[in-house]
Short mmCIF file of C-alpha atoms in Angstrom, two decimals:
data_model
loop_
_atom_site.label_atom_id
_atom_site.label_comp_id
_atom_site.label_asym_id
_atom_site.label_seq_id
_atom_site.Cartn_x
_atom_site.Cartn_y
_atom_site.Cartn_z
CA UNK A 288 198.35 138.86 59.07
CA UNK A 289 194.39 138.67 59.90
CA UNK A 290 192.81 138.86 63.32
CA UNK A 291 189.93 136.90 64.08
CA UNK A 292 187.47 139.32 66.33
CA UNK A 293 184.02 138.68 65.34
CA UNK A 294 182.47 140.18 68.43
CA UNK A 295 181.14 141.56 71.11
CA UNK A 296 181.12 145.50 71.23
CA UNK A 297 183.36 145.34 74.07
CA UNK A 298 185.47 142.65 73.19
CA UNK A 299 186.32 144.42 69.85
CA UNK A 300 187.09 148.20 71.35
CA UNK A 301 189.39 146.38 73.92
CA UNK A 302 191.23 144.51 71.25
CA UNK A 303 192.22 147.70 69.34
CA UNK A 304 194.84 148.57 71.91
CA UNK A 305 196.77 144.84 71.13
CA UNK A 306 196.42 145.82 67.71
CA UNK A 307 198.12 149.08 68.40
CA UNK A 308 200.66 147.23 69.99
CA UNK A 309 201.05 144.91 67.18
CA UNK A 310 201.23 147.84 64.87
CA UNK A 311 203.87 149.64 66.42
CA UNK A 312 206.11 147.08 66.22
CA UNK A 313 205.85 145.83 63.12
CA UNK A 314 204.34 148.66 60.56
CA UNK A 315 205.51 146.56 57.59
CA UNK A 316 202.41 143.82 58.32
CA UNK A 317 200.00 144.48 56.22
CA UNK A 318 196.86 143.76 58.96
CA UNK A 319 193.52 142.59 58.22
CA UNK A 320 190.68 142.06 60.83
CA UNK A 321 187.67 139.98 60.26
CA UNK A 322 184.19 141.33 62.38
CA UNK A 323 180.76 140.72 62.01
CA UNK A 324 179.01 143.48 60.05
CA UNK A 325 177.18 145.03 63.30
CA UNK A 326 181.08 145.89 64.70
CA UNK A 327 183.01 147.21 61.93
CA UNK A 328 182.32 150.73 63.25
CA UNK A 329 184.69 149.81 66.02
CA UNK A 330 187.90 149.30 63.55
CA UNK A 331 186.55 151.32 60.87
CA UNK A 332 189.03 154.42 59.90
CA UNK A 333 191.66 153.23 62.40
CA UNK A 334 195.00 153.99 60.88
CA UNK A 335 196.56 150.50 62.22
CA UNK A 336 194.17 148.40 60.55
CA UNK A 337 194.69 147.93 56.36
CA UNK A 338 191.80 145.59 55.79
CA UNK A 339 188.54 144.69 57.23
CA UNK A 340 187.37 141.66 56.34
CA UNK A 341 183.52 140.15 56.40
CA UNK A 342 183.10 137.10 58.59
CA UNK A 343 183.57 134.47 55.76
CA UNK A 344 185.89 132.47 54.86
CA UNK A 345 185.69 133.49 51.39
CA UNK A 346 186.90 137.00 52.29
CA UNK A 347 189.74 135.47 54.61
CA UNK A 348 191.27 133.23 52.31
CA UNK A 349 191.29 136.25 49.62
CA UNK A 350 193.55 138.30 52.10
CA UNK A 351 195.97 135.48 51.99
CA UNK A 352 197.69 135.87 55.49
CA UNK A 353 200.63 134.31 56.56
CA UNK A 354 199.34 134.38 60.57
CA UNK A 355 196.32 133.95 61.52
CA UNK A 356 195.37 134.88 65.24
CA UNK A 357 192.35 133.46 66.38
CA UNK A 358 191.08 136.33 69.36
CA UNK A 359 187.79 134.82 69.39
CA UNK A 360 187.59 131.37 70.21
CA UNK A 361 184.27 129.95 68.86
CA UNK A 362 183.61 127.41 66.91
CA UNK A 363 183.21 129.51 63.90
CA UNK A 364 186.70 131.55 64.37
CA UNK A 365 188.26 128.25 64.56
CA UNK A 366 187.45 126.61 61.53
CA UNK A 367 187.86 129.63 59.68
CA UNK A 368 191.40 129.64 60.96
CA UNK A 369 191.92 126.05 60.19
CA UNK A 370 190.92 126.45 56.79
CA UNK A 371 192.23 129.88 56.55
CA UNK A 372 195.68 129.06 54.52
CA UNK A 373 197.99 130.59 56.87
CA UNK A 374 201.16 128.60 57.73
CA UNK A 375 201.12 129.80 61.15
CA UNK A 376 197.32 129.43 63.02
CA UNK A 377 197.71 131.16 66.62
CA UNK A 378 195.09 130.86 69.56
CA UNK A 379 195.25 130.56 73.04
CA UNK A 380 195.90 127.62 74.71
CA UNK A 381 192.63 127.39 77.00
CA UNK A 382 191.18 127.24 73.77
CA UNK A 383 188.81 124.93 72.34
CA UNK A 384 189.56 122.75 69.26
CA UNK A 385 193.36 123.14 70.08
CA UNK A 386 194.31 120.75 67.15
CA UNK A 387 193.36 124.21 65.14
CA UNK A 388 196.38 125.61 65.72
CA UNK A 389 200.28 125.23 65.53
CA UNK A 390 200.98 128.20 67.64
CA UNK A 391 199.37 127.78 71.37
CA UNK A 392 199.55 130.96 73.21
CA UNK A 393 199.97 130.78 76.65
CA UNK A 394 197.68 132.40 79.94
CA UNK A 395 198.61 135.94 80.06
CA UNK A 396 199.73 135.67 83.82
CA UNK A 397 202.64 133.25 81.93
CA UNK A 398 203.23 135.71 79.96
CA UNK A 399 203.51 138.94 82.32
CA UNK A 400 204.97 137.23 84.47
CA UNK A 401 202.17 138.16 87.44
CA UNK A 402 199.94 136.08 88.98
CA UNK A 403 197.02 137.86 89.25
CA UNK A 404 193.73 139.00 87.87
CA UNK A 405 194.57 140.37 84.55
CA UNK A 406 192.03 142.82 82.62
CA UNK A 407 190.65 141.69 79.22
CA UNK A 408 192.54 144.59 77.46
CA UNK A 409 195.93 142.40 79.13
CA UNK A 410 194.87 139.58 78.53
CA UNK A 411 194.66 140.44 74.52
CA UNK A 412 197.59 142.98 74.22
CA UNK A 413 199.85 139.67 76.02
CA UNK A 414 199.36 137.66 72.93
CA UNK A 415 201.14 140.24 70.75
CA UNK A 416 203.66 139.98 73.51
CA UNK A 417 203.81 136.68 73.29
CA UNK A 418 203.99 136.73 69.16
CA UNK A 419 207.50 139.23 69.26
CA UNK A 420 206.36 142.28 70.14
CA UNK A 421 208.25 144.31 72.89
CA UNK A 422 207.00 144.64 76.45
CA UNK A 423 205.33 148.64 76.36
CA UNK A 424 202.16 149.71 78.57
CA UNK A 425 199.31 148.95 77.19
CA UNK A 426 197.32 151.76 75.23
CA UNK A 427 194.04 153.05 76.18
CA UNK A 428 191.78 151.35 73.14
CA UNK A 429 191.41 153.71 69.67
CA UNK A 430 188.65 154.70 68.29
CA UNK A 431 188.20 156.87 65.69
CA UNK A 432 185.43 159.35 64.47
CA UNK A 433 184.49 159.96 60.98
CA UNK A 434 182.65 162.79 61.92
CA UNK A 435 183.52 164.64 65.28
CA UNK A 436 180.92 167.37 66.98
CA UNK A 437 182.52 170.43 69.20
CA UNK A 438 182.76 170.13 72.53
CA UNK A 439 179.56 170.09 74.64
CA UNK A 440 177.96 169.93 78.06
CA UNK A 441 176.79 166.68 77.34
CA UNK A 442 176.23 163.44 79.67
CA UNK A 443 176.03 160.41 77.55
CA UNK A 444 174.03 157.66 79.69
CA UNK A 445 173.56 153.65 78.54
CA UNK A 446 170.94 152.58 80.85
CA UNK A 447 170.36 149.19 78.38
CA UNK A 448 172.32 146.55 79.07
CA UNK A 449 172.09 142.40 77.30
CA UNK A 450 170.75 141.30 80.06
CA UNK A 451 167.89 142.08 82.83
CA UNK A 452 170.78 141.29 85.63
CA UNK A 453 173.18 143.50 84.02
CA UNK A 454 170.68 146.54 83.92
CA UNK A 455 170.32 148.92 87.06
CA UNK A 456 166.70 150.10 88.29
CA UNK A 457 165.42 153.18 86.01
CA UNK A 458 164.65 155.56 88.32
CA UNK A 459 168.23 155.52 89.23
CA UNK A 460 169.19 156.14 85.94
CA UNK A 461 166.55 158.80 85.69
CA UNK A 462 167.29 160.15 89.29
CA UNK A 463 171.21 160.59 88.12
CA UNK A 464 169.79 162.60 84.78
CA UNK A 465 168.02 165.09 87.17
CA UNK A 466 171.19 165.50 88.95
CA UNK A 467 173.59 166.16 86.22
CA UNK A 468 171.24 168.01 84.48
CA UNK A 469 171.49 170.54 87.71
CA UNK A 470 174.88 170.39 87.46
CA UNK A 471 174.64 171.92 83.95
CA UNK A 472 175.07 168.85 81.47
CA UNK A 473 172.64 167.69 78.72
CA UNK A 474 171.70 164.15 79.80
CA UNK A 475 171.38 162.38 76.40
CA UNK A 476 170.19 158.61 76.70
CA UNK A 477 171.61 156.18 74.21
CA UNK A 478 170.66 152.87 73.18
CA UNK A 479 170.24 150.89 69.64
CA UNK A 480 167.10 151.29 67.68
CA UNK A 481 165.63 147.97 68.76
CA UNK A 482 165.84 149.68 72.45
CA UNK A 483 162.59 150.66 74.30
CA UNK A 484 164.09 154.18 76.08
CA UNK A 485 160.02 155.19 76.68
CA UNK A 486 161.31 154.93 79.88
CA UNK A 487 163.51 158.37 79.30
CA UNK A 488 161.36 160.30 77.30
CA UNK A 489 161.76 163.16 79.42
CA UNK A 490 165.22 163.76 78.20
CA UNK A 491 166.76 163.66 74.79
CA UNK A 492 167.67 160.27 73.31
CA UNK A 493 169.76 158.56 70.23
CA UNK A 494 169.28 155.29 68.54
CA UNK A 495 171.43 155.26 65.97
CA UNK A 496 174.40 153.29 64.30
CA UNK A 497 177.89 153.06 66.17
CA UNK A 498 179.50 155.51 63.85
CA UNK A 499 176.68 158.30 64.76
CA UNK A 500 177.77 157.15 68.77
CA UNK A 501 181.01 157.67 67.93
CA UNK A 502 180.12 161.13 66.84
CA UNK A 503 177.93 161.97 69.70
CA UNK A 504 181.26 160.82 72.08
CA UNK A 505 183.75 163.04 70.49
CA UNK A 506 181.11 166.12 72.00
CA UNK A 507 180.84 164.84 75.38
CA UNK A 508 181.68 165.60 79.12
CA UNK A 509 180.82 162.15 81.02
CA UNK A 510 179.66 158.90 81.04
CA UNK A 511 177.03 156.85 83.42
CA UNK A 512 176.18 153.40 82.45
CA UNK A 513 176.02 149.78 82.74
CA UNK A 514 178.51 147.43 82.04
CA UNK A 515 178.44 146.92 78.77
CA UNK A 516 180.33 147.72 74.94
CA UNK A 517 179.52 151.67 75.21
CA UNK A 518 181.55 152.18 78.61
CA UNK A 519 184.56 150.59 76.49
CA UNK A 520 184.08 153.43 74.16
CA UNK A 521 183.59 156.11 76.04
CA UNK A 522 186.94 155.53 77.98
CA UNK A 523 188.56 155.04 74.13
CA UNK A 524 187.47 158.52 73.89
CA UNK A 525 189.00 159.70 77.28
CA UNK A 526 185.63 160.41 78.95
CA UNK A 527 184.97 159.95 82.89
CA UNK A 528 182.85 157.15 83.62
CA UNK A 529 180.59 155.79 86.31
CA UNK A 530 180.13 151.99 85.36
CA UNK A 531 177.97 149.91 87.08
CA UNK A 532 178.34 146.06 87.77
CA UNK A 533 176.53 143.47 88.90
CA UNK A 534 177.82 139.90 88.08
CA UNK A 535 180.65 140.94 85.94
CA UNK A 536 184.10 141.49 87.59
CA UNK A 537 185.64 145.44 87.46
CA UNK A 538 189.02 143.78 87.49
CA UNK A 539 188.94 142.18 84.12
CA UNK A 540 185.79 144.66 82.27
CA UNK A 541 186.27 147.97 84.14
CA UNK A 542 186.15 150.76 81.24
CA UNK A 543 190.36 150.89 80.48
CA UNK A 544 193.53 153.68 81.06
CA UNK A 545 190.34 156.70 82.04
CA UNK A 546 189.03 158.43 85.00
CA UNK A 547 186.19 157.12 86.46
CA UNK A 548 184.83 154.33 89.13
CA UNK A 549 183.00 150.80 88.59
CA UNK A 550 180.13 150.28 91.14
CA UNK A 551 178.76 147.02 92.21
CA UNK A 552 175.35 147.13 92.62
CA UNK A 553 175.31 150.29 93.97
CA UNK A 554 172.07 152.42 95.11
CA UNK A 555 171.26 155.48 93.89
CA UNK A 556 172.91 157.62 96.76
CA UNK A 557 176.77 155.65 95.25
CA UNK A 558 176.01 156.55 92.41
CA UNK A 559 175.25 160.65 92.30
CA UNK A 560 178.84 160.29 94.97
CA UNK A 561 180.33 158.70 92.25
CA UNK A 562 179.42 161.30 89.76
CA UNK A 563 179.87 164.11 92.53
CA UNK A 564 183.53 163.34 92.70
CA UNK A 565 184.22 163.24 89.00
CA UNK A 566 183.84 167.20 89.40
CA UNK A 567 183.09 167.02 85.55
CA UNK A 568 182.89 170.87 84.28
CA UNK A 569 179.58 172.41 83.03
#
């Protein structure tokens, strides 16, 4: 079976917990997932996954599924799965290019049975629902470390976000690293290395790949950010989070199963409350 998940960094941490799901159930599927190169990290040395495959349809054919599932939904993802050579092609059915597929999966309300905002991490997991697999609580999303650091006082803080509306001020990201670093925790600022963090200089930074964020996770206490793919991994790890919105909806993209609060367009004074009541140790 292959999984079509080409990206985003959040999308593809919040799919690992339908894959997990998928997994459990049926052990004997030998399961491939197809990402774009900047993502593998995500899957990479998860023990549910057999294969990952590189975004062509070269690489997809090769793995010769039986099912494909389509998780994706662009144009790209669905031609590949039309011309993958599975016998059964599965998307969902508010879909594009429906005439893709011979198995159209239904909204995940229908499928729940709940009529109500559903989070992105339901919304996937009620596909493999959908495809056979029993009814369990959905998993907090796996990832996995190749190389873990011991435990430190560290707060990990993604003040970059895609977008100029989805980034908070930076003096309230800077004001929050004065305050935790009071409390006792390293503030470490992350970001990739085409990020500008001059802004942050006064604390210690890291630009590196996903696997060395990974890494720096494993070691640390807490998590302030925007909304964006590093929140989904710190709550993979377990870590408490501060999140904070703006025109993105908590219900469906709040960080998944860890402690923590989503804040919508908070000010600065929300924000060290927030962190205040996580009552994360030193």
């Amino acid at each position: 079976m292959a999984v079509l998940r080409l990206r985003s960094l959040g999308d593809c941490v919040l799919t690992t917990p339908a894959i997990e799901i998928l997994k459990s159930a049926r052990p004997d599927l030998k399961l491939g997932v197809m990402v774009e190169s900047g993502f593998r990290a995500v899957f990479e040395d998860n023990p549910d996954i057999d294969a990952l495959l590189a975004p062509s349809l070269g690489a997809l054919r090769n793995f010769r599924p039986e099912l494909c599932l389509n998780l994706h939904g662009g144009t790209r993802s669905a031609w590949m799965t039309a011309l993958s050579g599975a016998r059964l092609r599965a998307g969902f059915a508010h879909f594009r290019r429906q005439f893709v597929y011979n198995l159209h999966i239904p909204r995940a309300q229908q499928i729940l049975g709940e009529e109500r905002k559903v989070h992105t991490a339901e919304h996937l997991a009620s596909a493999m629902f959908w495809l056979g697999a029993p009814r369990v609580r959905i998993p907090r999303a796996k990832l996995v470390a190749q190389h873990t650091q011991a435990a430190r006082s560290i707060a990990v803080i993604h003040a970059i976000a895609a977008t100029p509306a989805k980034t908070w001020q930076a003096a309230g990201f800077l004001a929050a690293a004065n305050y935790l670093r009071d409390q006792g925790l390293e503030p470490v600022f992350i970001g990739t290395p085409a990020d500008d963090l001059s802004a942050f200089r006064g604390f210690r930074t890291q630009t590196g790949s996903l696997a060395e964020l990974k890494s720096l996770f494993t070691s640390a206490s807490l998590f302030l950010g925007n909304d964006s793919g590093p929140a989904h991994m710190a709550a993979a790890f377990g870590l408490p989070v501060v999140v904070i919105f703006s025109d993105s909806d908590p219900e469906i993209w709040a960080p998944w199963r860890t402690t923590g609060e989503a804040l919508i367009r908070p000010d600065s004074d929300r924000v060290l409350g927030a962190l205040a009541r996580l009552r994360v140790p030193a």
